[in-house]
mmCIF file of C-alpha atoms in Angstrom:
data_model
loop_
_atom_site.group_PDB
_atom_site.id
_atom_site.type_symbol
_atom_site.label_atom_id
_atom_site.label_comp_id
_atom_site.label_asym_id
_atom_site.label_seq_id
_atom_site.Cartn_x
_atom_site.Cartn_y
_atom_site.Cartn_z
ATOM 1 C CA MET A 1 -10.889 13.686 -26.304
ATOM 2 C CA SER A 2 -8.235 12.742 -23.776
ATOM 3 C CA ILE A 3 -4.575 12.485 -24.730
ATOM 4 C CA PHE A 4 -2.879 9.113 -24.424
ATOM 5 C CA ASN A 5 0.379 8.148 -26.080
ATOM 6 C CA VAL A 6 3.082 5.643 -25.165
ATOM 7 C CA SER A 7 6.435 5.787 -26.951
ATOM 8 C CA GLN A 8 10.061 5.053 -26.202
ATOM 9 C CA HIS A 9 11.791 7.885 -24.392
ATOM 10 C CA GLU A 10 14.972 9.294 -25.881
ATOM 11 C CA PRO A 11 17.734 6.946 -24.703
ATOM 12 C CA ARG A 12 19.285 8.308 -21.532
ATOM 13 C CA THR A 13 21.893 6.831 -19.218
ATOM 14 C CA ILE A 14 21.296 5.627 -15.701
ATOM 15 C CA GLU A 15 23.491 8.513 -14.573
ATOM 16 C CA TRP A 16 21.074 10.946 -16.260
ATOM 17 C CA TRP A 17 18.018 9.400 -14.584
ATOM 18 C CA PHE A 18 19.845 9.424 -11.246
ATOM 19 C CA GLU A 19 20.563 13.129 -11.691
ATOM 20 C CA GLN A 20 16.869 13.746 -12.409
ATOM 21 C CA ALA A 21 15.931 11.985 -9.181
ATOM 22 C CA GLN A 22 18.587 13.835 -7.188
ATOM 23 C CA ALA A 23 17.381 17.161 -8.575
ATOM 24 C CA GLY A 24 13.766 16.368 -7.622
ATOM 25 C CA ARG A 25 12.667 16.075 -11.244
ATOM 26 C CA LEU A 26 11.605 12.408 -11.071
ATOM 27 C CA ASP A 27 8.621 11.643 -8.826
ATOM 28 C CA MET A 28 9.333 8.228 -7.343
ATOM 29 C CA ASP A 29 6.135 8.123 -5.297
ATOM 30 C CA PRO A 30 3.087 9.270 -7.277
ATOM 31 C CA ASP A 31 -0.312 8.362 -5.826
ATOM 32 C CA PHE A 32 -0.809 5.425 -8.163
ATOM 33 C CA GLN A 33 2.444 3.728 -7.143
ATOM 34 C CA ARG A 34 2.850 0.728 -4.881
ATOM 35 C CA ARG A 35 4.744 0.855 -1.621
ATOM 36 C CA SER A 36 8.493 0.902 -1.710
ATOM 37 C CA GLY A 37 10.611 -1.522 0.259
ATOM 38 C CA LEU A 38 9.153 -4.690 -1.281
ATOM 39 C CA TRP A 39 12.468 -5.935 -2.683
ATOM 40 C CA SER A 40 14.967 -7.634 -0.414
ATOM 41 C CA ARG A 41 18.528 -6.305 -0.363
ATOM 42 C CA TYR A 42 19.596 -9.438 -2.207
ATOM 43 C CA LYS A 43 17.143 -8.800 -5.031
ATOM 44 C CA GLN A 44 18.146 -5.144 -5.266
ATOM 45 C CA ALA A 45 21.837 -6.040 -5.482
ATOM 46 C CA HIS A 46 21.083 -8.793 -7.985
ATOM 47 C CA LEU A 47 19.683 -6.135 -10.329
ATOM 48 C CA ILE A 48 23.035 -4.297 -10.214
ATOM 49 C CA ASP A 49 24.710 -7.634 -10.951
ATOM 50 C CA SER A 50 22.483 -8.025 -14.014
ATOM 51 C CA VAL A 51 23.375 -4.576 -15.349
ATOM 52 C CA LEU A 52 27.110 -5.047 -14.783
ATOM 53 C CA ASN A 53 27.042 -8.398 -16.566
ATOM 54 C CA GLY A 54 25.038 -7.148 -19.522
ATOM 55 C CA TYR A 55 21.792 -8.999 -18.876
ATOM 56 C CA ASP A 56 18.531 -7.527 -20.090
ATOM 57 C CA ILE A 57 16.237 -5.933 -17.503
ATOM 58 C CA PRO A 58 12.546 -5.013 -17.929
ATOM 59 C CA LYS A 59 11.393 -1.701 -19.360
ATOM 60 C CA PHE A 60 10.658 1.298 -17.192
ATOM 61 C CA TYR A 61 7.496 3.364 -17.673
ATOM 62 C CA VAL A 62 7.317 7.024 -16.696
ATOM 63 C CA ALA A 63 4.626 9.651 -17.022
ATOM 64 C CA ASP A 64 6.196 12.415 -19.119
ATOM 65 C CA PHE A 65 4.906 15.866 -18.209
ATOM 66 C CA ASN A 66 7.368 17.784 -20.378
ATOM 67 C CA ILE A 67 4.940 18.094 -23.285
ATOM 68 C CA GLY A 68 2.386 20.706 -22.307
ATOM 69 C CA ARG A 69 0.644 21.208 -18.985
ATOM 70 C CA SER A 70 -1.168 18.309 -17.343
ATOM 71 C CA ARG A 71 -3.634 18.363 -14.455
ATOM 72 C CA LEU A 72 -2.081 15.069 -13.351
ATOM 73 C CA ASN A 73 1.239 16.714 -12.567
ATOM 74 C CA LEU A 74 0.301 17.576 -8.992
ATOM 75 C CA LYS A 75 3.925 17.830 -7.818
ATOM 76 C CA SER A 76 5.105 19.912 -10.805
ATOM 77 C CA LYS A 77 7.848 17.466 -11.743
ATOM 78 C CA PRO A 78 8.789 16.555 -15.318
ATOM 79 C CA TYR A 79 8.540 12.804 -14.717
ATOM 80 C CA ALA A 80 6.670 10.352 -12.472
ATOM 81 C CA VAL A 81 7.417 6.634 -12.254
ATOM 82 C CA VAL A 82 4.504 4.475 -13.389
ATOM 83 C CA ASP A 83 6.277 1.119 -13.431
ATOM 84 C CA GLY A 84 9.854 0.311 -12.418
ATOM 85 C CA LYS A 85 9.985 2.031 -9.048
ATOM 86 C CA GLN A 86 11.697 -0.905 -7.330
ATOM 87 C CA ARG A 87 14.329 -1.092 -10.073
ATOM 88 C CA PHE A 88 15.033 2.627 -10.065
ATOM 89 C CA ALA A 89 15.174 2.614 -6.253
ATOM 90 C CA ALA A 90 17.644 -0.297 -6.205
ATOM 91 C CA ILE A 91 19.981 1.353 -8.710
ATOM 92 C CA PHE A 92 19.787 4.744 -6.997
ATOM 93 C CA SER A 93 20.428 3.148 -3.600
ATOM 94 C CA PHE A 94 23.599 1.562 -4.958
ATOM 95 C CA LEU A 95 24.777 4.829 -6.511
ATOM 96 C CA GLU A 96 24.174 6.579 -3.193
ATOM 97 C CA GLY A 97 26.460 4.088 -1.469
ATOM 98 C CA ASN A 98 23.705 2.483 0.593
ATOM 99 C CA LEU A 99 23.617 -0.946 -1.065
ATOM 100 C CA PRO A 100 26.487 -3.462 -1.246
ATOM 101 C CA LEU A 101 26.766 -6.009 -4.021
ATOM 102 C CA ASN A 102 25.873 -9.564 -3.058
ATOM 103 C CA ARG A 103 28.601 -11.866 -1.789
ATOM 104 C CA SER A 104 27.917 -14.063 -4.798
ATOM 105 C CA THR A 105 28.390 -11.266 -7.348
ATOM 106 C CA THR A 106 31.053 -11.797 -10.002
ATOM 107 C CA PHE A 107 31.976 -9.938 -13.166
ATOM 108 C CA GLU A 108 31.505 -12.743 -15.660
ATOM 109 C CA ALA A 109 33.768 -11.238 -18.330
ATOM 110 C CA ASN A 110 36.629 -11.321 -15.818
ATOM 111 C CA PRO A 111 35.896 -13.524 -12.783
ATOM 112 C CA ASP A 112 39.257 -12.582 -11.275
ATOM 113 C CA LEU A 113 37.888 -9.177 -10.300
ATOM 114 C CA SER A 114 36.947 -9.371 -6.618
ATOM 115 C CA ILE A 115 33.826 -7.172 -6.625
ATOM 116 C CA GLU A 116 31.699 -9.249 -4.239
ATOM 117 C CA GLY A 117 30.219 -7.278 -1.348
ATOM 118 C CA MET A 118 31.511 -3.952 -2.645
ATOM 119 C CA LYS A 119 29.629 -0.692 -2.355
ATOM 120 C CA TYR A 120 29.694 2.006 -5.026
ATOM 121 C CA GLY A 121 32.590 3.943 -3.494
ATOM 122 C CA GLU A 122 34.817 0.871 -3.320
ATOM 123 C CA LEU A 123 33.920 -0.135 -6.860
ATOM 124 C CA ALA A 124 34.789 3.380 -8.061
ATOM 125 C CA VAL A 125 38.241 3.167 -6.465
ATOM 126 C CA PHE A 126 39.232 -0.354 -7.485
ATOM 127 C CA TYR A 127 37.274 -0.916 -10.706
ATOM 128 C CA PRO A 128 36.292 2.466 -12.198
ATOM 129 C CA GLU A 129 35.612 0.836 -15.569
ATOM 130 C CA LEU A 130 32.689 -1.067 -14.031
ATOM 131 C CA VAL A 131 31.302 2.114 -12.503
ATOM 132 C CA LYS A 132 31.504 3.731 -15.921
ATOM 133 C CA LYS A 133 29.651 0.780 -17.423
ATOM 134 C CA LEU A 134 26.884 1.110 -14.853
ATOM 135 C CA LEU A 135 26.547 4.888 -15.206
ATOM 136 C CA ASN A 136 26.498 4.679 -19.002
ATOM 137 C CA PHE A 137 23.899 1.913 -19.101
ATOM 138 C CA LYS A 138 20.837 3.062 -21.038
ATOM 139 C CA PRO A 139 17.652 1.353 -19.832
ATOM 140 C CA VAL A 140 14.618 1.168 -22.073
ATOM 141 C CA VAL A 141 12.229 3.789 -20.731
ATOM 142 C CA MET A 142 8.734 4.158 -22.134
ATOM 143 C CA SER A 143 7.258 7.627 -21.997
ATOM 144 C CA ILE A 144 3.541 7.991 -21.234
ATOM 145 C CA VAL A 145 1.911 11.251 -22.268
ATOM 146 C CA THR A 146 -1.655 11.658 -21.015
ATOM 147 C CA ASP A 147 -3.986 14.055 -19.229
ATOM 148 C CA ASP A 148 -6.379 11.278 -18.228
ATOM 149 C CA ASP A 149 -5.901 9.836 -14.735
ATOM 150 C CA LYS A 150 -8.014 6.820 -15.670
ATOM 151 C CA LYS A 151 -5.628 5.998 -18.508
ATOM 152 C CA ILE A 152 -2.510 6.234 -16.381
ATOM 153 C CA SER A 153 -4.144 4.209 -13.611
ATOM 154 C CA GLU A 154 -5.236 1.575 -16.110
ATOM 155 C CA MET A 155 -1.706 1.509 -17.521
ATOM 156 C CA PHE A 156 -0.317 0.803 -14.066
ATOM 157 C CA VAL A 157 -2.856 -1.941 -13.433
ATOM 158 C CA ARG A 158 -2.267 -3.589 -16.818
ATOM 159 C CA LEU A 159 1.483 -3.561 -16.333
ATOM 160 C CA ASN A 160 1.170 -5.235 -12.946
ATOM 161 C CA SER A 161 -1.865 -7.470 -13.327
ATOM 162 C CA GLY A 162 0.231 -10.348 -14.590
ATOM 163 C CA GLU A 163 2.603 -10.315 -11.656
ATOM 164 C CA ALA A 164 2.773 -9.017 -8.112
ATOM 165 C CA ALA A 165 0.089 -6.344 -7.869
ATOM 166 C CA ASN A 166 -2.466 -7.415 -5.280
ATOM 167 C CA SER A 167 -6.049 -6.208 -4.896
ATOM 168 C CA ALA A 168 -5.154 -3.328 -2.574
ATOM 169 C CA GLU A 169 -2.452 -2.121 -4.949
ATOM 170 C CA ARG A 170 -4.762 -2.343 -7.926
ATOM 171 C CA ARG A 171 -7.487 -0.511 -6.006
ATOM 172 C CA ASN A 172 -5.041 2.250 -5.073
ATOM 173 C CA ALA A 173 -4.501 2.900 -8.774
ATOM 174 C CA GLN A 174 -8.182 3.363 -9.581
ATOM 175 C CA PRO A 175 -9.877 6.718 -10.254
ATOM 176 C CA GLY A 176 -12.382 8.375 -7.962
ATOM 177 C CA PRO A 177 -12.275 9.717 -4.387
ATOM 178 C CA ILE A 178 -11.824 6.469 -2.435
ATOM 179 C CA PRO A 179 -8.107 5.825 -3.148
ATOM 180 C CA GLU A 180 -7.250 9.392 -2.130
ATOM 181 C CA ILE A 181 -9.382 9.202 1.030
ATOM 182 C CA VAL A 182 -7.783 5.874 1.956
ATOM 183 C CA ARG A 183 -4.296 7.344 1.502
ATOM 184 C CA GLU A 184 -5.249 10.153 3.873
ATOM 185 C CA LEU A 185 -6.663 7.741 6.458
ATOM 186 C CA VAL A 186 -3.483 5.658 6.646
ATOM 187 C CA GLY A 187 -1.626 8.818 7.569
ATOM 188 C CA HIS A 188 -3.444 8.779 10.917
ATOM 189 C CA ALA A 189 -1.416 7.978 14.024
ATOM 190 C CA PHE A 190 -3.356 4.737 14.492
ATOM 191 C CA PHE A 191 -1.950 3.353 11.243
ATOM 192 C CA ARG A 192 1.468 4.948 11.639
ATOM 193 C CA ASN A 193 2.107 4.078 15.290
ATOM 194 C CA ARG A 194 -0.345 1.525 16.646
ATOM 195 C CA ILE A 195 -0.773 -1.344 14.187
ATOM 196 C CA SER A 196 1.907 -4.033 14.168
ATOM 197 C CA PHE A 197 1.068 -6.010 11.025
ATOM 198 C CA SER A 198 3.151 -5.588 7.871
ATOM 199 C CA THR A 199 2.091 -2.773 5.541
ATOM 200 C CA LYS A 200 4.477 -3.489 2.675
ATOM 201 C CA ARG A 201 1.713 -4.736 0.415
ATOM 202 C CA MET A 202 -0.724 -1.975 1.400
ATOM 203 C CA ALA A 203 -2.440 -4.069 4.058
ATOM 204 C CA ASP A 204 -3.035 -0.819 5.944
ATOM 205 C CA MET A 205 -4.840 0.625 2.924
ATOM 206 C CA GLN A 206 -6.891 -2.553 2.658
ATOM 207 C CA LEU A 207 -7.976 -2.128 6.275
ATOM 208 C CA ALA A 208 -8.676 1.590 5.857
ATOM 209 C CA ALA A 209 -10.864 0.839 2.831
ATOM 210 C CA LYS A 210 -12.832 -1.704 4.901
ATOM 211 C CA LEU A 211 -13.408 0.791 7.710
ATOM 212 C CA LEU A 212 -14.489 3.445 5.222
ATOM 213 C CA LEU A 213 -16.941 1.053 3.579
ATOM 214 C CA ILE A 214 -18.359 0.042 6.968
ATOM 215 C CA GLU A 215 -18.772 3.673 7.986
ATOM 216 C CA PHE A 216 -20.272 4.712 4.647
ATOM 217 C CA ARG A 217 -22.871 1.932 4.870
ATOM 218 C CA GLY A 218 -23.387 2.629 8.570
ATOM 219 C CA CYS A 219 -23.081 -0.955 9.756
ATOM 220 C CA ALA A 220 -21.152 -4.206 9.422
ATOM 221 C CA VAL A 221 -21.060 -5.293 5.780
ATOM 222 C CA ASP A 222 -19.196 -7.724 3.565
ATOM 223 C CA THR A 223 -15.644 -6.407 3.087
ATOM 224 C CA LYS A 224 -14.235 -8.891 0.613
ATOM 225 C CA ALA A 225 -12.028 -7.634 -2.227
ATOM 226 C CA LYS A 226 -14.946 -7.648 -4.663
ATOM 227 C CA ASP A 227 -17.004 -5.522 -2.254
ATOM 228 C CA LEU A 228 -14.214 -2.990 -1.859
ATOM 229 C CA ASP A 229 -13.685 -2.876 -5.623
ATOM 230 C CA LYS A 230 -17.396 -2.243 -6.156
ATOM 231 C CA PHE A 231 -17.294 0.523 -3.545
ATOM 232 C CA VAL A 232 -14.441 2.243 -5.395
ATOM 233 C CA ARG A 233 -16.225 1.972 -8.754
ATOM 234 C CA GLU A 234 -19.497 3.310 -7.357
ATOM 235 C CA ALA A 235 -17.765 6.298 -5.789
ATOM 236 C CA ALA A 236 -15.926 7.090 -9.013
ATOM 237 C CA ARG A 237 -19.144 6.900 -11.022
ATOM 238 C CA GLU A 238 -21.125 9.048 -8.594
ATOM 239 C CA THR A 239 -18.503 11.789 -8.291
ATOM 240 C CA THR A 240 -17.259 11.986 -11.879
ATOM 241 C CA PRO A 241 -18.904 14.660 -14.065
ATOM 242 C CA PRO A 242 -19.744 14.100 -17.735
ATOM 243 C CA ALA A 243 -16.791 14.481 -20.092
ATOM 244 C CA PHE A 244 -15.501 18.068 -20.420
ATOM 245 C CA GLU A 245 -18.049 19.379 -17.905
ATOM 246 C CA GLU A 246 -17.833 20.758 -14.382
ATOM 247 C CA MET A 247 -18.972 18.724 -11.391
ATOM 248 C CA THR A 248 -22.739 18.667 -11.056
ATOM 249 C CA ASP A 249 -24.573 19.263 -7.789
ATOM 250 C CA ALA A 250 -25.205 15.512 -7.630
ATOM 251 C CA ASN A 251 -21.454 14.881 -8.031
ATOM 252 C CA LYS A 252 -20.672 17.338 -5.245
ATOM 253 C CA ASP A 253 -23.302 15.867 -2.926
ATOM 254 C CA ALA A 254 -21.936 12.368 -3.498
ATOM 255 C CA LEU A 255 -18.377 13.499 -2.824
ATOM 256 C CA ALA A 256 -19.531 15.203 0.367
ATOM 257 C CA ARG A 257 -21.054 11.917 1.576
ATOM 258 C CA TYR A 258 -17.779 10.054 1.072
ATOM 259 C CA GLU A 259 -15.787 12.802 2.754
ATOM 260 C CA SER A 260 -18.245 12.863 5.651
ATOM 261 C CA ALA A 261 -17.789 9.116 6.138
ATOM 262 C CA ALA A 262 -14.026 9.647 6.101
ATOM 263 C CA GLY A 263 -14.400 12.251 8.831
ATOM 264 C CA ARG A 264 -16.339 9.811 10.995
ATOM 265 C CA VAL A 265 -13.697 7.123 10.441
ATOM 266 C CA THR A 266 -11.029 9.577 11.586
ATOM 267 C CA GLU A 267 -12.979 10.234 14.796
ATOM 268 C CA VAL A 268 -13.049 6.524 15.624
ATOM 269 C CA LEU A 269 -9.365 6.164 14.727
ATOM 270 C CA GLU A 270 -8.730 8.680 17.492
ATOM 271 C CA TYR A 271 -10.420 6.335 19.970
ATOM 272 C CA LEU A 272 -8.446 3.378 18.631
ATOM 273 C CA ALA A 273 -5.178 5.292 18.917
ATOM 274 C CA ASP A 274 -6.033 6.207 22.511
ATOM 275 C CA ALA A 275 -7.022 2.656 23.412
ATOM 276 C CA PHE A 276 -3.928 0.849 22.133
ATOM 277 C CA GLU A 277 -0.165 1.128 22.580
ATOM 278 C CA GLU A 278 2.598 1.837 20.099
ATOM 279 C CA LYS A 279 3.125 -1.125 17.743
ATOM 280 C CA ASP A 280 0.629 -3.009 19.828
ATOM 281 C CA LYS A 281 0.848 -6.801 19.720
ATOM 282 C CA LEU A 282 -2.944 -6.865 19.956
ATOM 283 C CA LEU A 283 -3.043 -5.200 16.541
ATOM 284 C CA SER A 284 -0.867 -7.767 14.770
ATOM 285 C CA ALA A 285 -3.830 -9.163 12.798
ATOM 286 C CA SER A 286 -5.779 -6.673 10.694
ATOM 287 C CA GLY A 287 -8.877 -8.916 10.610
ATOM 288 C CA ARG A 288 -9.684 -8.204 14.273
ATOM 289 C CA ILE A 289 -9.637 -4.435 13.925
ATOM 290 C CA PRO A 290 -13.018 -3.827 12.219
ATOM 291 C CA ILE A 291 -14.715 -5.325 15.303
ATOM 292 C CA TYR A 292 -12.707 -3.080 17.619
ATOM 293 C CA TYR A 293 -13.651 -0.189 15.358
ATOM 294 C CA LEU A 294 -17.370 -0.930 15.544
ATOM 295 C CA VAL A 295 -17.312 -1.351 19.314
ATOM 296 C CA LEU A 296 -15.434 1.886 19.984
ATOM 297 C CA ARG A 297 -17.556 3.728 17.449
ATOM 298 C CA ASP A 298 -20.729 2.770 19.320
ATOM 299 C CA TYR A 299 -19.319 2.732 22.862
ATOM 300 C CA PRO A 300 -16.479 5.267 23.068
ATOM 301 C CA GLN A 301 -16.900 5.412 26.851
ATOM 302 C CA VAL A 302 -14.997 2.116 27.165
ATOM 303 C CA VAL A 303 -11.813 3.467 25.542
ATOM 304 C CA ASP A 304 -9.804 3.631 28.795
ATOM 305 C CA ASN A 305 -10.532 -0.012 29.665
ATOM 306 C CA PHE A 306 -10.698 -1.395 26.168
ATOM 307 C CA ARG A 307 -7.138 -2.647 25.754
ATOM 308 C CA ASP A 308 -7.202 -4.648 29.012
ATOM 309 C CA PHE A 309 -10.576 -6.054 28.000
ATOM 310 C CA VAL A 310 -9.307 -7.042 24.541
ATOM 311 C CA MET A 311 -6.191 -8.675 25.959
ATOM 312 C CA ASP A 312 -8.279 -10.868 28.249
ATOM 313 C CA PHE A 313 -10.942 -11.532 25.609
ATOM 314 C CA GLU A 314 -8.506 -12.477 22.813
ATOM 315 C CA GLY A 315 -6.489 -14.571 25.246
ATOM 316 C CA LYS A 316 -9.556 -16.674 25.956
ATOM 317 C CA VAL A 317 -10.263 -16.935 22.232
ATOM 318 C CA ILE A 318 -6.753 -18.268 21.624
ATOM 319 C CA ARG A 319 -7.010 -20.784 24.463
ATOM 320 C CA ALA A 320 -10.356 -22.011 23.184
ATOM 321 C CA MET A 321 -8.924 -22.318 19.680
ATOM 322 C CA ARG A 322 -5.945 -24.361 20.884
ATOM 323 C CA ALA A 323 -8.179 -26.621 22.921
ATOM 324 C CA ALA A 324 -10.428 -27.220 19.920
ATOM 325 C CA ARG A 325 -7.434 -28.105 17.747
ATOM 326 C CA GLU A 326 -6.273 -30.634 20.319
ATOM 327 C CA GLY A 327 -9.751 -32.100 20.668
ATOM 328 C CA GLU A 328 -10.123 -30.957 24.257
ATOM 329 C CA GLU A 329 -13.102 -29.464 26.054
ATOM 330 C CA SER A 330 -12.065 -25.999 27.164
ATOM 331 C CA GLY A 331 -15.287 -24.995 28.868
ATOM 332 C CA GLU A 332 -15.134 -21.799 26.827
ATOM 333 C CA GLY A 333 -17.551 -22.576 24.022
ATOM 334 C CA PHE A 334 -18.451 -18.889 23.730
ATOM 335 C CA TYR A 335 -14.884 -18.025 22.764
ATOM 336 C CA ALA A 336 -14.533 -21.050 20.513
ATOM 337 C CA THR A 337 -17.586 -19.817 18.616
ATOM 338 C CA TYR A 338 -16.026 -16.380 18.343
ATOM 339 C CA TYR A 339 -12.873 -17.932 16.888
ATOM 340 C CA THR A 340 -14.868 -19.966 14.375
ATOM 341 C CA LEU A 341 -16.678 -16.818 13.237
ATOM 342 C CA SER A 342 -13.399 -14.923 12.908
ATOM 343 C CA ARG A 343 -12.217 -17.393 10.264
ATOM 344 C CA THR A 344 -14.596 -15.707 7.823
ATOM 345 C CA GLY A 345 -13.755 -12.229 9.028
ATOM 346 C CA ASN A 346 -14.802 -10.365 5.877
ATOM 347 C CA ASP A 347 -18.301 -11.808 5.965
ATOM 348 C CA GLN A 348 -21.128 -9.531 7.092
ATOM 349 C CA LYS A 349 -22.786 -12.181 9.258
ATOM 350 C CA SER A 350 -19.502 -13.042 10.960
ATOM 351 C CA MET A 351 -18.788 -9.398 11.673
ATOM 352 C CA ARG A 352 -22.238 -8.764 13.108
ATOM 353 C CA GLU A 353 -22.118 -11.827 15.350
ATOM 354 C CA ARG A 354 -18.632 -11.083 16.658
ATOM 355 C CA TYR A 355 -19.649 -7.495 17.357
ATOM 356 C CA LYS A 356 -22.667 -8.695 19.351
ATOM 357 C CA MET A 357 -20.534 -11.169 21.279
ATOM 358 C CA MET A 358 -17.905 -8.582 22.201
ATOM 359 C CA VAL A 359 -20.544 -6.057 23.234
ATOM 360 C CA GLY A 360 -22.219 -8.760 25.313
ATOM 361 C CA ALA A 361 -18.931 -9.523 27.050
ATOM 362 C CA LEU A 362 -18.444 -5.824 27.789
ATOM 363 C CA ARG A 363 -21.923 -5.655 29.299
ATOM 364 C CA LYS A 364 -21.263 -8.739 31.393
ATOM 365 C CA ARG A 365 -18.280 -6.947 32.904
ATOM 366 C CA ASN A 366 -20.358 -3.812 33.493
ATOM 367 C CA LEU A 367 -18.123 -1.766 31.189
ATOM 368 C CA ILE A 368 -21.131 -0.498 29.238
#
């Protein structure tokens, strides 16, 4: 039977938790976490305002690995943040002197104190009593003790399902090989240096999961959220051994198939990285990329000419779209059709048709 217990951690001050983080004893970025950097500077500073003025803030949840050994403690740290990463990060950033208070910040118990816009060092010099209040603040921290990755992932999902967690973030917290494979894929240079769309809400992981699903199935398929979720569940079921048993040969074979698909995705990412430029404006919309992926997967010989082709092709698509919106005849019905299909970009039929159209255009230009 797996262990799972949630209880309130012994009350500790913010200063104590900061010291744990500074000493490398608090894992701020476990695999099941969401991306950092989601909070604006205003929102981060507003949290400090709340603490200084005595307002309640939400609980923190940490995985506590101090009680016995756990196979989940991959980084050998006593604690890992399950929920509250943005809040911890905001407080730690302020204590490190990297975050100023908002210009609207006041100390409500004594509005005459001019603390607005101050950083930690300034506050320590002019109002050390407020620094002491912040350092001595004891947040409510819930301690999760478990050796079951499914339980800790489910805990993360349940904590976030009522608020900001999106489908990619929820998927990243699920068990099985797919979340780990996806995390490895987004470490490729194509995702790190070529794409130009925002990745704050794991849009890069969403795209990587789509490419992996396409490659695993071997062709264009539906890549809606429900399809990706099903893919993750199937992989977890196929690769997870019976309780308290070693992986079976069937589990190992299934895992090998997923890893093989990941290897093929990586090969095509190499072509994509070669074809496009750093922070390429042509890669500002993730929905276009699965088509580029399929084309370069099947016709890698066009890699040297592909970017120029795409620039011309997408330019005509945009002109046809604008003409259609203005009720004009553009004479580019082919590209208008392509645009119409792209509006349902996660649909299998749309993907197949757009792929055929782009390949046809490449043939017309004698590139393949």
